[in-house]
Amino acid sequence: MTPRIGGPDLEGEEEARDEVEFHIESRARRLMSEGWSEAGAWQEARRRFGDPDRVRAAVEREMKRRRWTMRIRGWLDGFGTDLRVGLRQWRRDPGTLLVAGLTLALGIGATTAIFSLVYGILLRPLPFPQPDRLVALWVDVTERGGPEREWWGYPNIHDVRQEVGAFHEVGIYTGWLPVLTGRGTPTQLSGSVVTAGTLAEVLGGEPVLGRLFLPEEDVAGGPNVVVVSHRLWQDVLGAHPDAVGETLVLNGTTFEVIGVLPAGFEAPIQAGSEIFGLAQVDAAAVADVRGNFSWRAIGRLAPQVTLEAAQAELTALATRLEGVYPEHNSGMTFTVAELRGDMVAQARTALVLVLAAVVLVLLLACVNVSNLLLARNATREGAFAVRAALGSGRGRVVRLLVVEAGILAGVGGLVGLGLGVLGTRGLVALAPNGTPRLESIAVDVRVMGAAALTTILVAVVTGLLPAFRAGRGDLRRALTSGGRGGPGSGGLHLRGGLVVVQVSLAVALLCTAGLLTRSLAQLRSVDLGFEPRGVLTFFLGLPGEAYRDRNTRADFLRTLEDRLRALPGVEGVGGVTALPLAGFDSDVDFRLEGAPEPEPGRQPTAWVRRVTPTYMETLGLRLLSGRGIQARDVPGSPPVVVINETLAQRYFPDMNPIGSRLNLGSGEDPLWFEIVGVVENIRNFDVRDDWRSAFYIANGQYPGGALFFALRVSEGLVPTSLTPAIRATLAEMDPNLAATAVTPMEEQVRAALGPDRFLAWLLGGFAALALTLAVVGLYGVVSYAVGQRMREVAVRMALGADAGSIHGRVLTRSLVPVGAGLLAGFGLAWAAGRFASSLLYQVASTDPMSYGGTAVLLVLTALVAAGIPAFRASRADPMTLLRDE
Amino acid sequence: MTDTSVTLLKGTVDLLILAALGEGGAKHGYGIAEWIETSTAGDLLLEEGTLYPALHRLQRKGFLTSEWGASENNRRARYYRLTRQGVEARTKAMKEWDRYSRAVSAALKPGAAR
C-alpha cells in the first residue's frame, strides 16, 4: 500500500492522549519487571516522559502544521489531476476550445490594446523628474466672454516669473516654423522658441548630447543657438555623435546646434516639435502688449508648494495687475493646472468612453463563453451528479470546471496578448493627428500585467457561473431525465438570462456607436462656408535677408500666384495668412469708428486674415454684399476690409456696414480701414461651431513674409497631381524656397474631424463585435432549446399543427429575452449617451434614429438567429422524431 | 540513568526514530524509546515525551506512516513505519551523521591538528 498523506492517521486529541498513556504505562510495567515498586515505577515513568503539557503543546503545534501541509498538498494534487482532466476534456473538444478561445482572445486583445492607449495617454507619468510637480499656466478670460485657457501676453507672464514665488521656474514658449535650407530640399521645420529655463529647469531633462540653453544666452541679441529633437538629429544630422557644433541655416540665418534632446522630450511643449530656439525677448519693446495672447507657459512648482498655494499667489497677482493695468487686464485671471491632466483634458471623455465600450465587449465575450460552457457542461451533468453521489464533493466538480475555464482563458489570454500588441500598433498608427502623448503608448509590463489580470478575471467570470450550476447537480433528476444528461429547465432559464445580458450590452454599444456615427455624419454635412473639394493648399515662407524688403515680398508672391494660375489644370489661385481649419488662431482687437469707448477688457476682437484678391473666389467664400478684396487694393490706395456676417450682425444690427470704418488696435492708430463688403461665415477653427467675428484685409496692402496658397484644380483632376508642377515653379523662381504642408483642402477638413471619426469607428467596431457575440449567443440558446423540445414539436405536428404555427411559437419564445435585453440596453445607452453628450454634434443623446436603428438591426438579426433553428424544427418529420425517441 | 548519559542534540531525535524504525519494521512510540535505550546501553538521556512531536513532524514530511494496532500485551497502540521516502531519508541522514561524527571525532582526537 502506498502511503497516503492525510490518511486516517491524523486524529484528534483523544488518540494522542491514549498514545501517551500507553507509553507511560508500558514504561512503568517494564520498570516494575525490573524490580521497581509500583508507585516508584509510575513516578519514574512519568519523570522520563517529561512534562506532559509541554509535550501535548508541541504535538498540537506539529499537528496543526501537518494539517496545513496536507491541505495544500491535497489541493495541489487535486489541481494537478484537474489540470490533466481539463486538458484531456479540451483535447476531446477542440471545436469549442477554438471558438471560445478566439472569443476570449478578441475580448482580451481589444481590452489590452485600449488599455495601453488609455494608460499611455491618461495615466503614465510624464518622462521627467518629479512629473507631478509640472504645471501649465493659463490666462482665464471667461469673464469677458473669452476662452478659459488663453495664452499669455509677455508682460503678464514676465510679472508672474518675477513675482510669484510658488514656482521653481516658469518657462514660456511659442510656435516657430523656420525653413531649413542648405541640406537638400528646403524644408519647413516645426518648432518652438522657449525661454532658457524651459527645458532644463522646468522639464528637468538631460540632453542626449551637448547641453541645454543657458540663461545668459536668452537676451535680446544673444547668440543664434538651437537644441534639436531626437528625431531631427536622426533625420537631418544623421544621428552623428559629433552633431553638437554643427550649423543649421534657418530662415537664412546660421544657427549652431548646442544639444540633442531625448525622444519624447518635446511632448509637453508641442507634440512633434523638431527644433527649439531661444525666445530672446526684449522685454522693454513688448511692455505694452499685456492684452496679446501669444505665449504659452509651463512651470515647475517649488518644493513643498501645493497647487492650491500657487493658484492663490497667481490669483492675488492677477487682481493686483488688474488694478494697475485696467485697460489690458480687466476680466482676466491666471490659473494653474497639473500638466499631465492639462495635456490630455480634451481626450479624456472619449478615452473613458472607449475604455467602457471595450470592457462591455469583454464582458459580452465572457458571457458568451460562459453560455457555451453551460451548454457543454449540460451534457456532462449526469456524470457530475454521479460523481457527487459517489462522494466526490461538489467543490471538486466546481474546481474542475473553474480549472477548465482557466485553461480556456489562458489560451485566450496568450492569443489575446498577441492581438493586443498588434491592436496597439494599429491604434497608434490610426490615431488622429494631435492626439496627445502618442509616443508614450506601448505594451509594457504594466499593460501585460493588466492583460494577465483580465485573463484571470475572465477565467473566474466565465468559469464560476457554469461551475456553480454544475455543482448543484441533482442525481435523481439527472438520472431520471433519460440518461442523456439533459439539463432541467433551470439551465435554459439561466442561459436565457445570459442572452438578456448579452443583448443589453450589445444594445448599449450599438446605440452609442449610432449616436457617434450620426454626430460624425452631421459634422460631415456641415456647410463649412467654403468648398474644400478640388483644392490643393501649401505654405510658403519667404525667409532671410533677400526678402526683408516689403515690396520684394509683394512682387514675389504676386508673380508666383500668376505663374501658378497659368499652370495647366489650375482654375484659380489665392493666398491667405491662415487657412481655415488649420489650427491657427489670431485674434486682434479692433475699434469701430464712432463707437463709444468700450469698457476696459471688453474691446471687440476678431480674427483677421490677409488675403490676395482671388482667395475668396478660389476657396468659394460667398459674398453677401459689397465687394471682395480686389487687385486694385494696393499699397497707397485707401485701406479696405471685408467683414464676416457675425461681425456685421453684431456691430451693425440695423444698418448697412458698407462704408463704415474700423481701426486695428485701440483706435489710436491713424490707419482706418473702410468696410467694402460682407462675406458669409466660414468654419475657421472648428467644424463644430465657429461663428466668431472675422475680417479680411488685402495682403497687397500689407504683404507679410509668409502665405498659404490655395489652388483650385480643374474638375476631374486629383489635387495632389499638381504638386510636382508647384515645386518646379517655385524652384525656378528661387531654389532656396520650399513649399511645405502640401495638402488637399479636403484632407485638412478630414483631419479636423479625425478625433470624431476615430471614435465613431472604434465604437462602431466594438458594437459590431458585440452584436455578433450576442447573436451567436442567442442562436446557441434557441437552437439548443429547439433541440430539447423536438419531441413536443413532433407530437404537435403529428396532431396536425402546421409548420407555420410551430415556427411562430419558437420565434415568439426566443424573442422574449431579446425584448428584455433591448429594454435593459436602452437604459445603459441612456447613461452612456449622457456621459458622451459633450462629444456629440447636433445629435441628442436620446436620438430616436440611433435607438430605433439599433432596435431594428437587433430584432432583424435576432429573427435570423432564432429563425434558422425554428425553421429546422418546423421542417422536421414527426415520425422520424418520435421513432428516435 | 548514569552520570555518563549525554543530553541529545536537537535534530538527533529524528535521526534516532528513523534508525529505530529501520530495524525490524513498525514500532509504537514506547517501542522506539526502548530501542534507543537498549541500543545505546542507556548512554543517551532521552526525554521520552519529545518523541511524539518528532513523530508528527516526520509524518508531515512524509517519512512515516502510522496505524493503530494491538500491542504485545493486547493494548491499543499506534504503530509507526517508514515510508519509501522515509527509508531514503534514513539512509541519507545516517550517511551524513556518519561523516559528521567522524569529522568531529577526528577533530577532537588529541594531536589531531598536525
mmCIF file of N, CA, C and O in Angstrom, chain A residues 38-99:
data_model
loop_
_atom_site.group_PDB
_atom_site.id
_atom_site.type_symbol
_atom_site.label_atom_id
_atom_site.label_comp_id
_atom_site.label_asym_id
_atom_site.label_seq_id
_atom_site.Cartn_x
_atom_site.Cartn_y
_atom_site.Cartn_z
ATOM 1 N N GLU A 38 5.608 -0.426 42.666
ATOM 2 C CA GLU A 38 4.609 0.082 41.719
ATOM 3 C C GLU A 38 4.579 1.602 41.697
ATOM 4 O O GLU A 38 4.675 2.225 40.645
ATOM 5 N N ALA A 39 4.542 2.192 42.911
ATOM 6 C CA ALA A 39 4.473 3.654 42.978
ATOM 7 C C ALA A 39 5.730 4.270 42.384
ATOM 8 O O ALA A 39 5.673 5.225 41.595
ATOM 9 N N GLY A 40 6.885 3.691 42.721
ATOM 10 C CA GLY A 40 8.154 4.221 42.212
ATOM 11 C C GLY A 40 8.218 4.104 40.695
ATOM 12 O O GLY A 40 8.664 5.025 40.010
ATOM 13 N N ALA A 41 7.754 2.966 40.145
ATOM 14 C CA ALA A 41 7.815 2.747 38.697
ATOM 15 C C ALA A 41 6.996 3.799 37.967
ATOM 16 O O ALA A 41 7.439 4.394 36.980
ATOM 17 N N TRP A 42 5.736 4.039 38.449
ATOM 18 C CA TRP A 42 4.905 5.052 37.794
ATOM 19 C C TRP A 42 5.546 6.411 37.847
ATOM 20 O O TRP A 42 5.565 7.135 36.859
ATOM 21 N N GLN A 43 6.143 6.757 38.983
ATOM 22 C CA GLN A 43 6.762 8.075 39.130
ATOM 23 C C GLN A 43 7.938 8.221 38.171
ATOM 24 O O GLN A 43 8.069 9.226 37.478
ATOM 25 N N GLU A 44 8.770 7.167 38.128
ATOM 26 C CA GLU A 44 9.938 7.213 37.247
ATOM 27 C C GLU A 44 9.509 7.299 35.776
ATOM 28 O O GLU A 44 10.082 8.035 34.986
ATOM 29 N N ALA A 45 8.442 6.499 35.444
ATOM 30 C CA ALA A 45 7.957 6.519 34.053
ATOM 31 C C ALA A 45 7.535 7.926 33.664
ATOM 32 O O ALA A 45 7.857 8.423 32.575
ATOM 33 N N ARG A 46 6.816 8.599 34.580
ATOM 34 C CA ARG A 46 6.368 9.966 34.272
ATOM 35 C C ARG A 46 7.564 10.907 34.170
ATOM 36 O O ARG A 46 7.596 11.778 33.314
ATOM 37 N N ARG A 47 8.560 10.701 35.039
ATOM 38 C CA ARG A 47 9.717 11.584 35.017
ATOM 39 C C ARG A 47 10.440 11.465 33.674
ATOM 40 O O ARG A 47 10.816 12.450 33.056
ATOM 41 N N ARG A 48 10.584 10.222 33.244
ATOM 42 C CA ARG A 48 11.310 10.027 31.995
ATOM 43 C C ARG A 48 10.543 10.581 30.789
ATOM 44 O O ARG A 48 11.115 10.972 29.786
ATOM 45 N N PHE A 49 9.214 10.551 30.939
ATOM 46 C CA PHE A 49 8.436 11.052 29.806
ATOM 47 C C PHE A 49 8.591 12.564 29.654
ATOM 48 O O PHE A 49 8.603 13.100 28.549
ATOM 49 N N GLY A 50 8.759 13.232 30.781
ATOM 50 C CA GLY A 50 8.873 14.693 30.725
ATOM 51 C C GLY A 50 7.522 15.342 30.962
ATOM 52 O O GLY A 50 6.524 14.661 31.202
ATOM 53 N N ASP A 51 7.516 16.673 30.878
ATOM 54 C CA ASP A 51 6.306 17.431 31.169
ATOM 55 C C ASP A 51 5.230 17.126 30.126
ATOM 56 O O ASP A 51 5.375 17.493 28.958
ATOM 57 N N PRO A 52 4.138 16.485 30.545
ATOM 58 C CA PRO A 52 3.129 16.081 29.549
ATOM 59 C C PRO A 52 2.467 17.284 28.875
ATOM 60 O O PRO A 52 2.103 17.216 27.702
ATOM 61 N N ASP A 53 2.314 18.403 29.609
ATOM 62 C CA ASP A 53 1.711 19.594 28.999
ATOM 63 C C ASP A 53 2.559 20.120 27.860
ATOM 64 O O ASP A 53 2.052 20.480 26.801
ATOM 65 N N ARG A 54 3.862 20.154 28.110
ATOM 66 C CA ARG A 54 4.756 20.672 27.076
ATOM 67 C C ARG A 54 4.703 19.767 25.852
ATOM 68 O O ARG A 54 4.652 20.218 24.715
ATOM 69 N N VAL A 55 4.708 18.455 26.156
ATOM 70 C CA VAL A 55 4.656 17.510 25.034
ATOM 71 C C VAL A 55 3.360 17.713 24.252
ATOM 72 O O VAL A 55 3.357 17.764 23.028
ATOM 73 N N ARG A 56 2.268 17.860 24.995
ATOM 74 C CA ARG A 56 0.990 17.998 24.299
ATOM 75 C C ARG A 56 0.988 19.251 23.422
ATOM 76 O O ARG A 56 0.551 19.227 22.269
ATOM 77 N N ALA A 57 1.489 20.355 23.986
ATOM 78 C CA ALA A 57 1.524 21.597 23.211
ATOM 79 C C ALA A 57 2.360 21.413 21.941
ATOM 80 O O ALA A 57 1.959 21.821 20.846
ATOM 81 N N ALA A 58 3.508 20.752 22.104
ATOM 82 C CA ALA A 58 4.390 20.536 20.945
ATOM 83 C C ALA A 58 3.695 19.663 19.908
ATOM 84 O O ALA A 58 3.751 19.939 18.705
ATOM 85 N N VAL A 59 3.003 18.634 20.402
ATOM 86 C CA VAL A 59 2.297 17.762 19.464
ATOM 87 C C VAL A 59 1.219 18.537 18.720
ATOM 88 O O VAL A 59 1.065 18.421 17.504
ATOM 89 N N GLU A 60 0.484 19.356 19.481
ATOM 90 C CA GLU A 60 -0.584 20.116 18.837
ATOM 91 C C GLU A 60 -0.043 21.031 17.751
ATOM 92 O O GLU A 60 -0.607 21.141 16.673
ATOM 93 N N ARG A 61 1.100 21.681 18.078
ATOM 94 C CA ARG A 61 1.720 22.561 17.095
ATOM 95 C C ARG A 61 2.059 21.781 15.826
ATOM 96 O O ARG A 61 1.761 22.189 14.708
ATOM 97 N N GLU A 62 2.640 20.631 16.047
ATOM 98 C CA GLU A 62 3.017 19.804 14.903
ATOM 99 C C GLU A 62 1.795 19.363 14.103
ATOM 100 O O GLU A 62 1.817 19.350 12.882
ATOM 101 N N MET A 63 0.731 19.008 14.865
ATOM 102 C CA MET A 63 -0.452 18.540 14.161
ATOM 103 C C MET A 63 -1.069 19.641 13.312
ATOM 104 O O MET A 63 -1.528 19.411 12.191
ATOM 105 N N LYS A 64 -1.036 20.833 13.879
ATOM 106 C CA LYS A 64 -1.601 21.949 13.123
ATOM 107 C C LYS A 64 -0.827 22.157 11.815
ATOM 108 O O LYS A 64 -1.403 22.285 10.746
ATOM 109 N N ARG A 65 0.486 22.135 11.949
ATOM 110 C CA ARG A 65 1.315 22.305 10.740
ATOM 111 C C ARG A 65 1.045 21.184 9.749
ATOM 112 O O ARG A 65 1.013 21.389 8.543
ATOM 113 N N ARG A 66 0.866 19.981 10.297
ATOM 114 C CA ARG A 66 0.616 18.853 9.410
ATOM 115 C C ARG A 66 -0.679 19.025 8.652
ATOM 116 O O ARG A 66 -0.779 18.712 7.472
ATOM 117 N N ARG A 67 -1.706 19.518 9.374
ATOM 118 C CA ARG A 67 -2.996 19.684 8.702
ATOM 119 C C ARG A 67 -2.870 20.635 7.524
ATOM 120 O O ARG A 67 -3.390 20.391 6.440
ATOM 121 N N TRP A 68 -2.152 21.730 7.729
ATOM 122 C CA TRP A 68 -1.972 22.701 6.649
ATOM 123 C C TRP A 68 -1.243 22.085 5.471
ATOM 124 O O TRP A 68 -1.653 22.215 4.322
ATOM 125 N N THR A 69 -0.134 21.424 5.793
ATOM 126 C CA THR A 69 0.642 20.813 4.722
ATOM 127 C C THR A 69 -0.239 19.870 3.921
ATOM 128 O O THR A 69 -0.213 19.861 2.685
ATOM 129 N N MET A 70 -1.050 19.094 4.672
ATOM 130 C CA MET A 70 -1.873 18.123 3.984
ATOM 131 C C MET A 70 -2.895 18.793 3.096
ATOM 132 O O MET A 70 -3.147 18.375 1.979
ATOM 133 N N ARG A 71 -3.468 19.869 3.640
ATOM 134 C CA ARG A 71 -4.487 20.561 2.857
ATOM 135 C C ARG A 71 -3.876 21.087 1.555
ATOM 136 O O ARG A 71 -4.426 20.907 0.470
ATOM 137 N N ILE A 72 -2.706 21.733 1.676
ATOM 138 C CA ILE A 72 -2.075 22.304 0.485
ATOM 139 C C ILE A 72 -1.693 21.205 -0.497
ATOM 140 O O ILE A 72 -1.960 21.296 -1.699
ATOM 141 N N ARG A 73 -1.103 20.135 0.054
ATOM 142 C CA ARG A 73 -0.709 19.049 -0.845
ATOM 143 C C ARG A 73 -1.905 18.435 -1.539
ATOM 144 O O ARG A 73 -1.889 18.147 -2.722
ATOM 145 N N GLY A 74 -2.966 18.255 -0.742
ATOM 146 C CA GLY A 74 -4.170 17.664 -1.311
ATOM 147 C C GLY A 74 -4.703 18.543 -2.423
ATOM 148 O O GLY A 74 -5.069 18.072 -3.498
ATOM 149 N N TRP A 75 -4.682 19.848 -2.169
ATOM 150 C CA TRP A 75 -5.189 20.784 -3.160
ATOM 151 C C TRP A 75 -4.343 20.729 -4.431
ATOM 152 O O TRP A 75 -4.860 20.654 -5.534
ATOM 153 N N LEU A 76 -3.022 20.738 -4.228
ATOM 154 C CA LEU A 76 -2.131 20.708 -5.387
ATOM 155 C C LEU A 76 -2.293 19.416 -6.160
ATOM 156 O O LEU A 76 -2.342 19.414 -7.396
ATOM 157 N N ASP A 77 -2.403 18.309 -5.400
ATOM 158 C CA ASP A 77 -2.630 17.018 -6.040
ATOM 159 C C ASP A 77 -3.871 17.068 -6.908
ATOM 160 O O ASP A 77 -3.861 16.726 -8.083
ATOM 161 N N GLY A 78 -4.954 17.561 -6.268
ATOM 162 C CA GLY A 78 -6.226 17.625 -6.969
ATOM 163 C C GLY A 78 -6.132 18.571 -8.152
ATOM 164 O O GLY A 78 -6.659 18.299 -9.237
ATOM 165 N N PHE A 79 -5.410 19.675 -7.942
ATOM 166 C CA PHE A 79 -5.266 20.657 -9.014
ATOM 167 C C PHE A 79 -4.563 20.026 -10.199
ATOM 168 O O PHE A 79 -4.978 20.175 -11.349
ATOM 169 N N GLY A 80 -3.504 19.295 -9.906
ATOM 170 C CA GLY A 80 -2.774 18.610 -10.977
ATOM 171 C C GLY A 80 -3.691 17.654 -11.722
ATOM 172 O O GLY A 80 -3.710 17.634 -12.962
ATOM 173 N N THR A 81 -4.483 16.922 -10.944
ATOM 174 C CA THR A 81 -5.415 15.991 -11.576
ATOM 175 C C THR A 81 -6.402 16.754 -12.455
ATOM 176 O O THR A 81 -6.640 16.398 -13.609
ATOM 177 N N ASP A 82 -6.964 17.830 -11.864
ATOM 178 C CA ASP A 82 -7.938 18.607 -12.626
ATOM 179 C C ASP A 82 -7.330 19.162 -13.900
ATOM 180 O O ASP A 82 -7.965 19.199 -14.948
ATOM 181 N N LEU A 83 -6.079 19.598 -13.795
ATOM 182 C CA LEU A 83 -5.419 20.160 -14.960
ATOM 183 C C LEU A 83 -5.318 19.106 -16.049
ATOM 184 O O LEU A 83 -5.606 19.353 -17.229
ATOM 185 N N ARG A 84 -4.931 17.894 -15.621
ATOM 186 C CA ARG A 84 -4.835 16.808 -16.606
ATOM 187 C C ARG A 84 -6.197 16.489 -17.205
ATOM 188 O O ARG A 84 -6.359 16.396 -18.415
ATOM 189 N N VAL A 85 -7.193 16.368 -16.304
ATOM 190 C CA VAL A 85 -8.545 16.053 -16.790
ATOM 191 C C VAL A 85 -9.037 17.161 -17.718
ATOM 192 O O VAL A 85 -9.564 16.897 -18.799
ATOM 193 N N GLY A 86 -8.810 18.399 -17.279
ATOM 194 C CA GLY A 86 -9.265 19.542 -18.064
ATOM 195 C C GLY A 86 -8.644 19.554 -19.452
ATOM 196 O O GLY A 86 -9.320 19.724 -20.461
ATOM 197 N N LEU A 87 -7.322 19.350 -19.485
ATOM 198 C CA LEU A 87 -6.636 19.354 -20.776
ATOM 199 C C LEU A 87 -7.184 18.225 -21.660
ATOM 200 O O LEU A 87 -7.383 18.409 -22.866
ATOM 201 N N ARG A 88 -7.472 17.086 -21.037
ATOM 202 C CA ARG A 88 -7.998 15.963 -21.810
ATOM 203 C C ARG A 88 -9.375 16.324 -22.370
ATOM 204 O O ARG A 88 -9.657 16.092 -23.540
ATOM 205 N N GLN A 89 -10.176 16.954 -21.499
ATOM 206 C CA GLN A 89 -11.513 17.352 -21.960
ATOM 207 C C GLN A 89 -11.420 18.262 -23.182
ATOM 208 O O GLN A 89 -12.155 18.114 -24.139
ATOM 209 N N TRP A 90 -10.499 19.222 -23.092
ATOM 210 C CA TRP A 90 -10.383 20.175 -24.200
ATOM 211 C C TRP A 90 -9.850 19.508 -25.444
ATOM 212 O O TRP A 90 -10.226 19.851 -26.556
ATOM 213 N N ARG A 91 -8.940 18.554 -25.265
ATOM 214 C CA ARG A 91 -8.413 17.857 -26.442
ATOM 215 C C ARG A 91 -9.533 17.130 -27.166
ATOM 216 O O ARG A 91 -9.548 17.021 -28.375
ATOM 217 N N ARG A 92 -10.500 16.655 -26.375
ATOM 218 C CA ARG A 92 -11.614 15.921 -26.973
ATOM 219 C C ARG A 92 -12.552 16.856 -27.715
ATOM 220 O O ARG A 92 -13.375 16.416 -28.496
ATOM 221 N N ASP A 93 -12.484 18.128 -27.387
ATOM 222 C CA ASP A 93 -13.487 19.059 -27.893
ATOM 223 C C ASP A 93 -12.807 20.295 -28.475
ATOM 224 O O ASP A 93 -13.003 21.411 -28.001
ATOM 225 N N PRO A 94 -11.972 20.113 -29.487
ATOM 226 C CA PRO A 94 -11.175 21.249 -29.983
ATOM 227 C C PRO A 94 -12.035 22.345 -30.612
ATOM 228 O O PRO A 94 -11.647 23.504 -30.610
ATOM 229 N N GLY A 95 -13.208 21.964 -31.107
ATOM 230 C CA GLY A 95 -14.076 22.965 -31.737
ATOM 231 C C GLY A 95 -14.481 24.034 -30.741
ATOM 232 O O GLY A 95 -14.315 25.240 -30.988
ATOM 233 N N THR A 96 -14.982 23.594 -29.586
ATOM 234 C CA THR A 96 -15.392 24.557 -28.571
ATOM 235 C C THR A 96 -14.196 25.373 -28.100
ATOM 236 O O THR A 96 -14.285 26.590 -27.919
ATOM 237 N N LEU A 97 -13.060 24.680 -27.916
ATOM 238 C CA LEU A 97 -11.853 25.381 -27.458
ATOM 239 C C LEU A 97 -11.501 26.501 -28.425
ATOM 240 O O LEU A 97 -11.175 27.615 -28.026
ATOM 241 N N LEU A 98 -11.598 26.209 -29.719
ATOM 242 C CA LEU A 98 -11.242 27.188 -30.735
ATOM 243 C C LEU A 98 -12.199 28.384 -30.689
ATOM 244 O O LEU A 98 -11.773 29.535 -30.596
ATOM 245 N N VAL A 99 -13.504 28.067 -30.724
ATOM 246 C CA VAL A 99 -14.492 29.153 -30.770
ATOM 247 C C VAL A 99 -14.422 29.993 -29.495
ATOM 248 O O VAL A 99 -14.305 31.221 -29.541
#
